[in-house]
Short mmCIF file of C-alpha atoms and ligand atoms in Angstrom, two decimals:
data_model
loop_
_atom_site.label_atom_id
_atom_site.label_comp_id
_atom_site.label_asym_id
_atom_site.label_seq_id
_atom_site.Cartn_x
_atom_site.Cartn_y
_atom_site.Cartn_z
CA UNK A 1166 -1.56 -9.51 33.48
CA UNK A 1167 -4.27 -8.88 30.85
CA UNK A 1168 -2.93 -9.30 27.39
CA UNK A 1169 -3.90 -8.28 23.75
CA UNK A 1170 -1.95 -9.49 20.63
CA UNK A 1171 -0.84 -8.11 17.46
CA UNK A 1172 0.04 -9.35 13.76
CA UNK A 1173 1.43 -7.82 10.60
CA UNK A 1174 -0.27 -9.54 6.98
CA UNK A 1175 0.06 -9.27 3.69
CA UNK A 1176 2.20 -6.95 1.67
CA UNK A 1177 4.76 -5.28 3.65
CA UNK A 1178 4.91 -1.42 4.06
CA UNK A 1179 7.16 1.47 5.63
CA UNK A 1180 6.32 2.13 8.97
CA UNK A 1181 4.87 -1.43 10.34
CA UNK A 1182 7.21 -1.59 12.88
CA UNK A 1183 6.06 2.49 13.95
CA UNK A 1184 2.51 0.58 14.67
CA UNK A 1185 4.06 -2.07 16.76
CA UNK A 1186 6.62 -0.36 18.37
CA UNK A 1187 3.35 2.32 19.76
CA UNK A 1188 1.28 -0.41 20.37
CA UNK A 1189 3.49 -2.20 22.75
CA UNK A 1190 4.61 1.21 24.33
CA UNK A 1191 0.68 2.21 24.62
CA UNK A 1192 -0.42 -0.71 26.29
CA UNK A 1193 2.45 -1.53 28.20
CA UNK A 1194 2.14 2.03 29.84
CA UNK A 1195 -1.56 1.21 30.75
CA UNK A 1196 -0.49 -2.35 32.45
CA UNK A 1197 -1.49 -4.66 29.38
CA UNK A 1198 1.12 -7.22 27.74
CA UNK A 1199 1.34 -7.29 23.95
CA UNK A 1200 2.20 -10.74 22.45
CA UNK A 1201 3.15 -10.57 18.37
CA UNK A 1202 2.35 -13.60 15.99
CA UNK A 1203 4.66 -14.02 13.33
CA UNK A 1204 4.57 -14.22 10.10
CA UNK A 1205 1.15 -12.80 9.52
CA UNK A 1206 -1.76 -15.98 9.72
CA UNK A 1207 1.19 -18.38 9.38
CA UNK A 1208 1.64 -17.37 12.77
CA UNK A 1209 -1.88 -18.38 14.07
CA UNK A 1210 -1.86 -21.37 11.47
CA UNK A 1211 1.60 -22.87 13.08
CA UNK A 1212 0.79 -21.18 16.41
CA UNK A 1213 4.43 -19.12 16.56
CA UNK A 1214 4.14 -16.05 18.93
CA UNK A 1215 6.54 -14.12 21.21
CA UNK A 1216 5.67 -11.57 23.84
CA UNK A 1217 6.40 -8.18 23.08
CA UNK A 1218 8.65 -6.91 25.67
CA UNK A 1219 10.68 -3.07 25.45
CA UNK A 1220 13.52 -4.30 24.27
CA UNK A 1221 12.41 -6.16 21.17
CA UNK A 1222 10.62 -3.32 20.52
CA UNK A 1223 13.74 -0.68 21.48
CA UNK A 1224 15.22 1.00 17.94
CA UNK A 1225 12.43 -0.35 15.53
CA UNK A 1226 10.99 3.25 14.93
CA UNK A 1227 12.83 4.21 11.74
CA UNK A 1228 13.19 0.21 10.40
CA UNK A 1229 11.54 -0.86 7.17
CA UNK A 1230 9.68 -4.42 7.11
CA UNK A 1231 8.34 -5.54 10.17
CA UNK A 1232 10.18 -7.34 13.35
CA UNK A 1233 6.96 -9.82 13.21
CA UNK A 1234 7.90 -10.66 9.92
CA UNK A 1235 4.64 -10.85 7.10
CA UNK A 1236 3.06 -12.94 4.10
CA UNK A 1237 0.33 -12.51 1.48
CA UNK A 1238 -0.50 -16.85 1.96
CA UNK A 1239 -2.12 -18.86 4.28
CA UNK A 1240 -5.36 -17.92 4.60
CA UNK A 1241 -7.15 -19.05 8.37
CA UNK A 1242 -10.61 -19.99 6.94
CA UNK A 1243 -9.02 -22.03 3.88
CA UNK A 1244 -5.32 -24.15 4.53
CA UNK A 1245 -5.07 -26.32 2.60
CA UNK A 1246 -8.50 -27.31 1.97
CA UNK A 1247 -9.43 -27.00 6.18
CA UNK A 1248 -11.12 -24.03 8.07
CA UNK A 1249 -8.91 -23.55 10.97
CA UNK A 1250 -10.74 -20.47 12.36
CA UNK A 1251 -12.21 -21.96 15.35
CA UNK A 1252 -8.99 -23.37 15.86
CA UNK A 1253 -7.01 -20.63 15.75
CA UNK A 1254 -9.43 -18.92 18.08
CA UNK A 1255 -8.81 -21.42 20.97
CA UNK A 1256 -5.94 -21.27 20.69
CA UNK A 1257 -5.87 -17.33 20.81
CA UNK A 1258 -8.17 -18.21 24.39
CA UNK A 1259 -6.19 -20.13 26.33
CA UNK A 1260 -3.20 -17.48 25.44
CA UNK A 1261 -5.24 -14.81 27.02
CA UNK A 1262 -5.37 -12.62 24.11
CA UNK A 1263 -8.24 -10.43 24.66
CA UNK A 1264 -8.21 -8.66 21.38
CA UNK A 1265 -5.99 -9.49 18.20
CA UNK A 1266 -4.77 -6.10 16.08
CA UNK A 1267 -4.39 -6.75 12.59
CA UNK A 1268 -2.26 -4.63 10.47
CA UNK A 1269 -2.96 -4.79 7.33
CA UNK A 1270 -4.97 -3.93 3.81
CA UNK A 1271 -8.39 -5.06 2.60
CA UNK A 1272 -7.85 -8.52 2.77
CA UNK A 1273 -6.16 -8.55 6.21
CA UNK A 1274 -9.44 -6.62 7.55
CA UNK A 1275 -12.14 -9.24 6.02
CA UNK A 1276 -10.03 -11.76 7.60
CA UNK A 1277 -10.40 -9.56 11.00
CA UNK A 1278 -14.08 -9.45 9.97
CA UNK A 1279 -14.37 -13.46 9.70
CA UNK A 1280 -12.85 -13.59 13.14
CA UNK A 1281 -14.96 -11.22 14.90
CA UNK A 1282 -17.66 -13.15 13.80
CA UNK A 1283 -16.17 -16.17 15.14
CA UNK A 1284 -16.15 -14.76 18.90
CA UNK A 1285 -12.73 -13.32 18.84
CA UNK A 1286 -12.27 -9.32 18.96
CA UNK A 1287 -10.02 -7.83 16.40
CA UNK A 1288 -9.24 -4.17 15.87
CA UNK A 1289 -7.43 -3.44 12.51
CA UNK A 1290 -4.99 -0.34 11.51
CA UNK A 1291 -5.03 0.30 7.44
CA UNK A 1292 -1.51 -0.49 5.49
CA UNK A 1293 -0.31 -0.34 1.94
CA UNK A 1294 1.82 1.68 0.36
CA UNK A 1295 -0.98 1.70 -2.26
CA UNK A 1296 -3.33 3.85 -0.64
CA UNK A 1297 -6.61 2.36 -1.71
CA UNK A 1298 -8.48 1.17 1.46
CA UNK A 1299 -12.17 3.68 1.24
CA UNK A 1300 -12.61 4.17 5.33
CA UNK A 1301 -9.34 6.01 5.72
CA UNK A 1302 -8.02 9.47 3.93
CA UNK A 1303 -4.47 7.35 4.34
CA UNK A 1304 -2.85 4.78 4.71
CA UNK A 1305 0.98 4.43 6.21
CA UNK A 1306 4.01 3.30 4.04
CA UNK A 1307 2.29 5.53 1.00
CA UNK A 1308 4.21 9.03 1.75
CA UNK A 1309 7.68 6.90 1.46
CA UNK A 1310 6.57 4.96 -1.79
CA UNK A 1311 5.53 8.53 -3.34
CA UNK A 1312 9.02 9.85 -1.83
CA UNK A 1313 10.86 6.97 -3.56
CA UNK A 1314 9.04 7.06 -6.75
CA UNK A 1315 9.84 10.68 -6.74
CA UNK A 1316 13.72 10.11 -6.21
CA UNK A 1317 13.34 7.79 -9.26
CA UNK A 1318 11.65 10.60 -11.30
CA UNK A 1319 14.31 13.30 -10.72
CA UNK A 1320 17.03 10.89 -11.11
CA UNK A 1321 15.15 10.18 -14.94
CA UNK A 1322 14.58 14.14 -15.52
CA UNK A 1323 18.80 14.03 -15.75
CA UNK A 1324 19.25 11.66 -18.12
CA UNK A 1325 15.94 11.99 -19.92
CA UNK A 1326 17.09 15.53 -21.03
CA UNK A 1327 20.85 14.74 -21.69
CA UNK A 1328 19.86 11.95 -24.13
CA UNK A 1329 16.70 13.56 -25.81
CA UNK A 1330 14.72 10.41 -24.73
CA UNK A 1331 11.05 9.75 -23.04
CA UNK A 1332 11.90 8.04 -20.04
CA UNK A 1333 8.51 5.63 -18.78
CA UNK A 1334 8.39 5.36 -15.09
CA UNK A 1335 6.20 2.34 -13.85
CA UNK A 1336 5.32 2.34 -10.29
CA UNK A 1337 3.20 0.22 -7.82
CA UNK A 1338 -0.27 1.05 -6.54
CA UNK A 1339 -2.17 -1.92 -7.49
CA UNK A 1340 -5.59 -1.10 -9.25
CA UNK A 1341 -5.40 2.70 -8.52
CA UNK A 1342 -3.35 5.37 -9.10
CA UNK A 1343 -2.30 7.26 -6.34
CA UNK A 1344 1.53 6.35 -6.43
CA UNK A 1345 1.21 7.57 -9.89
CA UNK A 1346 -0.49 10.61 -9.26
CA UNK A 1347 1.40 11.78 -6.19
CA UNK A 1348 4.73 11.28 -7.46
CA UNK A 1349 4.19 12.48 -10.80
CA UNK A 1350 3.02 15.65 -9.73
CA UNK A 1351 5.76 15.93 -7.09
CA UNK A 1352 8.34 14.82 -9.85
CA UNK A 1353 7.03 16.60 -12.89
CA UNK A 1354 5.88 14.54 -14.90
CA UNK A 1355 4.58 15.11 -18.48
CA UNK A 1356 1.81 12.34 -18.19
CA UNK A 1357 0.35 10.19 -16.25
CA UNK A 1358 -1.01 7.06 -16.77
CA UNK A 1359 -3.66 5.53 -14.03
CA UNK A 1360 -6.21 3.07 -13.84
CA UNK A 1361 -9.09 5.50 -13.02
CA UNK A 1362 -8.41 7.36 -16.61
CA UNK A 1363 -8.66 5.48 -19.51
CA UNK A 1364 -5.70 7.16 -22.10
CA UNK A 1365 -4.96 7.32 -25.35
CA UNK A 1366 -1.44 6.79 -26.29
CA UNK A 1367 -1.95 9.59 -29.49
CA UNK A 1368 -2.87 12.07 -27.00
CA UNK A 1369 -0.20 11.15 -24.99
CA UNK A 1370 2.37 10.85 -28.38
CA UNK A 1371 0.66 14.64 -29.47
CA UNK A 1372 1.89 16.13 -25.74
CA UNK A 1373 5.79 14.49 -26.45
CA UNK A 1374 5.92 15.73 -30.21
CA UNK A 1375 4.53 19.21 -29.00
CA UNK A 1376 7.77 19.84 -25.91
CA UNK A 1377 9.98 18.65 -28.81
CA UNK A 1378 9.08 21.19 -31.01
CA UNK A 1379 9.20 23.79 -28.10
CA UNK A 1380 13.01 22.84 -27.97
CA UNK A 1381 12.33 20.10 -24.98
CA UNK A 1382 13.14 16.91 -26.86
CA UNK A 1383 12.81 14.84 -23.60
CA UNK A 1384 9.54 13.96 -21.91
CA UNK A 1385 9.01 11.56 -18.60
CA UNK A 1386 6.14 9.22 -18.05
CA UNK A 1387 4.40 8.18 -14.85
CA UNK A 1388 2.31 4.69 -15.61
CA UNK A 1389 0.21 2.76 -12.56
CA UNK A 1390 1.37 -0.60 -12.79
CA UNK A 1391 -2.80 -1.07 -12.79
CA UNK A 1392 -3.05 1.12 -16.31
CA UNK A 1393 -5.39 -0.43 -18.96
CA UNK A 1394 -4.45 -0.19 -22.85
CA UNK A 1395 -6.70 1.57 -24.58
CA UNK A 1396 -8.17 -1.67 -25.39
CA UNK A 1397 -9.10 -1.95 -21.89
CA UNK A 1398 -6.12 -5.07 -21.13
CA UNK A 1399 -4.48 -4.78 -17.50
CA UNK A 1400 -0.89 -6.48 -17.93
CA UNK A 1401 -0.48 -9.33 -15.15
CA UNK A 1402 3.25 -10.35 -14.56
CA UNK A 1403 2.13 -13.59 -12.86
CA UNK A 1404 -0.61 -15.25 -10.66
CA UNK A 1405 -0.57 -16.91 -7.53
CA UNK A 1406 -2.20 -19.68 -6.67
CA UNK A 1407 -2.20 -19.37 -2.64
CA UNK A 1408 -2.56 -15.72 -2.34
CA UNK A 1409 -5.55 -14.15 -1.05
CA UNK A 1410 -5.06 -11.54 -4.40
CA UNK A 1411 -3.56 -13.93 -6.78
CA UNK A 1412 -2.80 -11.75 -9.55
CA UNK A 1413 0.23 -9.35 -9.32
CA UNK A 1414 0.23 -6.99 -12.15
CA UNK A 1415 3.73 -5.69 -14.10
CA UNK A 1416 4.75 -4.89 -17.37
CA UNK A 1417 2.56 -1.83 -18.86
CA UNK A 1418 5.35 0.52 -18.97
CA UNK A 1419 6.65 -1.93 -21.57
CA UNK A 1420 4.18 -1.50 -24.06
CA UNK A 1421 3.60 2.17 -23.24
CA UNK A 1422 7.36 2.76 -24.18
CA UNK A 1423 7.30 0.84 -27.33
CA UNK A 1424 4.31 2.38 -28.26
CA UNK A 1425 5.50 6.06 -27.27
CA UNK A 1426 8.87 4.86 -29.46
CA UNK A 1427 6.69 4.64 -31.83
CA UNK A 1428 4.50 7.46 -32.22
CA UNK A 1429 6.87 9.60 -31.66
CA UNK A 1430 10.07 8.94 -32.65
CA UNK A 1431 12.04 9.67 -29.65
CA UNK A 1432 14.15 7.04 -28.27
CA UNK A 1433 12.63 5.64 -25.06
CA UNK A 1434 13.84 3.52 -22.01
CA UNK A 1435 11.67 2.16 -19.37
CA UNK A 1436 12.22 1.79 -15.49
CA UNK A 1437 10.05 -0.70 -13.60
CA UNK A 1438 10.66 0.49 -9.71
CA UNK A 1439 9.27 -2.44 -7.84
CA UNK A 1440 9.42 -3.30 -4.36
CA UNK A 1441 12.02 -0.18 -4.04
CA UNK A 1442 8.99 1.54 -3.50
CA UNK A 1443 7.98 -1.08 -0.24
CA UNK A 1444 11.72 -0.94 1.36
CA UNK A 1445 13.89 0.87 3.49
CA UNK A 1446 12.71 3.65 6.24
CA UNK A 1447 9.51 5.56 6.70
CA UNK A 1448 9.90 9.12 6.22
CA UNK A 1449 8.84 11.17 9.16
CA UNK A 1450 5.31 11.54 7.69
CA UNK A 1451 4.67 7.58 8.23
CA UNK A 1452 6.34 7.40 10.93
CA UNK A 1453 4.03 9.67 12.84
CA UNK A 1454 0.75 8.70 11.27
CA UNK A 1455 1.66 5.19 11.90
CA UNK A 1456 2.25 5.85 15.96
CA UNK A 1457 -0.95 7.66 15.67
CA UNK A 1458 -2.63 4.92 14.38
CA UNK A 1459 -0.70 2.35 16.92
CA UNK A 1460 -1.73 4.44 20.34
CA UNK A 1461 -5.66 4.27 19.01
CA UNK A 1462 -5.85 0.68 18.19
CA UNK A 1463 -4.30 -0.38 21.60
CA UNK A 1464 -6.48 1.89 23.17
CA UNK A 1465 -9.05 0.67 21.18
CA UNK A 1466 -8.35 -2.96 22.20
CA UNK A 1467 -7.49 -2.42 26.16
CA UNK A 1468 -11.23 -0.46 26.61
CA UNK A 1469 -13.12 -3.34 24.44
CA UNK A 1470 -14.28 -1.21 21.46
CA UNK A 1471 -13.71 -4.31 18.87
CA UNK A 1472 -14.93 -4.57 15.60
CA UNK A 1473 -13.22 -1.23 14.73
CA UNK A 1474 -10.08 0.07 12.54
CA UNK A 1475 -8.68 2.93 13.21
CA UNK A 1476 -8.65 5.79 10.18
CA UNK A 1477 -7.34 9.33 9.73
CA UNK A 1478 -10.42 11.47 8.61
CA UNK A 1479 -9.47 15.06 7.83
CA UNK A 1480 -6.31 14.69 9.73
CA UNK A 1481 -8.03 13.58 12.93
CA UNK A 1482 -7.37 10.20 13.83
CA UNK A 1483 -10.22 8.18 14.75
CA UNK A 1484 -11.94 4.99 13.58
CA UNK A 1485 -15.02 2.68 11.96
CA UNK A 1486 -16.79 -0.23 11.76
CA UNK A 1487 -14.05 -3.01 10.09
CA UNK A 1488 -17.46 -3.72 7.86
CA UNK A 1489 -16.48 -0.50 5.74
CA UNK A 1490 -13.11 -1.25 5.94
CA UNK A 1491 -12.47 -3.52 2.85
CA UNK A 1492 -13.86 -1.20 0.01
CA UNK A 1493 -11.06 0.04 -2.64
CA UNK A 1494 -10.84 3.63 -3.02
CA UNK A 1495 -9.84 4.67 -6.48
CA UNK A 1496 -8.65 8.35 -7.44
CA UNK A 1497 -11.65 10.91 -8.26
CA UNK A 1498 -11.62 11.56 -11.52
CA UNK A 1499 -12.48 15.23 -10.80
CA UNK A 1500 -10.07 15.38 -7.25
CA UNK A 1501 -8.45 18.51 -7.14
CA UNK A 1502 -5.46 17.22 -7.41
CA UNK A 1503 -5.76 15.67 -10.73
CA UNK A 1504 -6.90 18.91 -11.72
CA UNK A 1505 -4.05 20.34 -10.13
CA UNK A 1506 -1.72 18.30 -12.35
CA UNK A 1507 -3.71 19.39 -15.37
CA UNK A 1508 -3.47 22.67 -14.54
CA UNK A 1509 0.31 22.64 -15.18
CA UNK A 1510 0.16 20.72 -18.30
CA UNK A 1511 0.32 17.16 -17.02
CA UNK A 1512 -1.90 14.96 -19.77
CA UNK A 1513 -3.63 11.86 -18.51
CA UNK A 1514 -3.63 11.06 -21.91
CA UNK A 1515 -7.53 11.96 -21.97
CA UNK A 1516 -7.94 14.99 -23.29
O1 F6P B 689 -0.23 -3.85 -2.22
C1 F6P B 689 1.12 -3.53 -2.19
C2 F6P B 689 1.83 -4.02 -3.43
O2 F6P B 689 3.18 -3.60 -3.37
C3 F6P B 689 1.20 -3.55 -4.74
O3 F6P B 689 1.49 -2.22 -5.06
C4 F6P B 689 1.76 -4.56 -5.71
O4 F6P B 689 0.89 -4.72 -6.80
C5 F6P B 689 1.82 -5.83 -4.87
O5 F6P B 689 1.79 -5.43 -3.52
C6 F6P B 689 3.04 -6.68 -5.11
O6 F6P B 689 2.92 -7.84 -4.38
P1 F6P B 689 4.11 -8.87 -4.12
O7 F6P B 689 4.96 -8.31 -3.01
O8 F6P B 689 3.44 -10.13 -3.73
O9 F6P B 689 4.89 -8.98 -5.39
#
């Protein structure tokens, strides 16, 4: 039976198990056998695979994480100090595998790219809840973070307004700010605060001061976890030696709330949502665009078109050379949707 395989790395995100689940149901429908590796690389490092069969793949649809289980570590090309890429790819051979699907974000897709290169076809599908990977319009898992971070924001609006205080909402995206921006427009926020738009926190402060004196002593605050101070400083919570992206950022909606305090007067509490935002189901949204994207790549794999991920380009699903795949894609400055939000008074702290 002719067999492809398939792999879930690096952060997790809503709707991995969506891609695996079509996947196995794709290619199992045109005669091909899918066989998962666990784990992400640790899986092809310590050679720990299962074959995919219906019924590990039967009620998986509307399950957060992934069955295959994931990890940011253990890079193929440098453990501990050895390449095991040719290794790995052997190894891949004499299971059979004729292609090996990578879901993942940028770094998952340059490791597809190293492999390729090595002899062994890959095909990769775009994840992270972050939304920044250029070849795609989307990636899955991003409509449920912007549907949680929006939950978060109109459980703050309450309390914000009963207490008269700013509430600062700090949410995940990595270096861009399309958590932010989604789910600040969709929650309605006063300001935003993203990578892509450098701020000032006395515009920001002038925008608070001026609801108060329009009787609306309460004022809520999107911030990208990626945010610079105005003196240009990213906050890092902590590094990571072994990671492929060793810094993981955290902590700028601390100093924007002490600083907002400040300025303004107005007491002010800050929420740091976390991995929330990476947990629990896909909303329908994810769930579909992450089948969409699991029926192309195992099409994509069965009729030998390697070297390609699959990407949703003006709502069309289709795909592109894994070469583009690995560029970030910050927010346009002049998107429509960030004029959008300053169109109904949302500062970026700007202007
Ligand atoms: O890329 C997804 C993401 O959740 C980012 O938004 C965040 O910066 C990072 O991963 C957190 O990584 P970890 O799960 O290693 O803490």
């Amino acid at each position: 039976m002719r067999r492809i395989g398939v792999l879930t790395a690096g952060g997790d995100a809503p709707g991995l198990n969506a891609v695996v689940r079509a996947v196995v149901k794709q290619a199992n429908i045109r005669g091909v056998e899918v066989v998962g590796f666990m784990d992400g690389f640790t899986g092809l490092i310590k050679q720990r695979h299962k074959v995919l069969d219906p019924a590990s793949i039967s009620g998986i649809l509307p399950r957060g994480g992934t069955i295959l289980g994931t990890s940011n570590k253990d890079n193929p090309f440098n453990y501990e100090g050895r390449d095991l890429g040719a290794d790995i790819v052997k190894y891949l051979k004499e299971l059979g595998i004729e292609c090996l699907i990578f879901i993942g974000g940028d770094g998952s897709m340059s490791v597809a790219k190293s492999f390729l290169e090595l002899g062994l076809p890959t095909v990769g599908v775009p994840k992270t809840i972050d939304n920044d990977l250029g070849a795609t319009d989307q990636t899955f898992g991003f409509d449920t973070a912007i549907g949680v971070a929006t939950e978060a924001l109109d459980r703050l609006h309450t309390t914000a307004e009963a207490h008269h205080r700013i509430m600062v909402l700090e949410v995940m995206g990595r270096y861009t700010g399309w958590i932010a921006l989604h789910s600040g427009i969709a929650g309605g926020a006063d300001a935003i605060l993203i990578p892509e738009i450098p701020f000032s926190f006395d515009v920001v402060a002038r925008r608070i001061i001026k609801r108060k004196h329009e009787g609306k002593p309460f004022s809520l605050v999107v911030v990208a976890e990626g945010a610079r101070t105005p003196e240009g400083e990213m906050v890092i919570a902590r590094t990571i030696a072994d990671s492929h992206e060793k810094l993981r950022l955290g902590g700028i909606g601390n100093v924007i709330g002490a600083k907002l305090e400040e300025l303004t007067g107005l007491e002010t509490r800050v929420t740091v949502l976390g991995h929330i935002q990476r947990g629990g189901s896909p909303t329908p949204y994810d769930r579909i665009l992450a089948t969409r994207y699991g029926v192309h790549a195992a099409n994509l794999a069965i009729d030998a078109k390697f070297g390609r991920m699959v990407a949703l380009r003006s709502n069309a699903i289709t795909d592109v050379p894994l070469t583009e795949a690995g560029v970030s894609r910050p927010v346009p400055h002049d998107s429509d949707v960030v004029k959008t939000a300053k169109s109904v008074g949302i500062t970026f702290g700007d202007e």
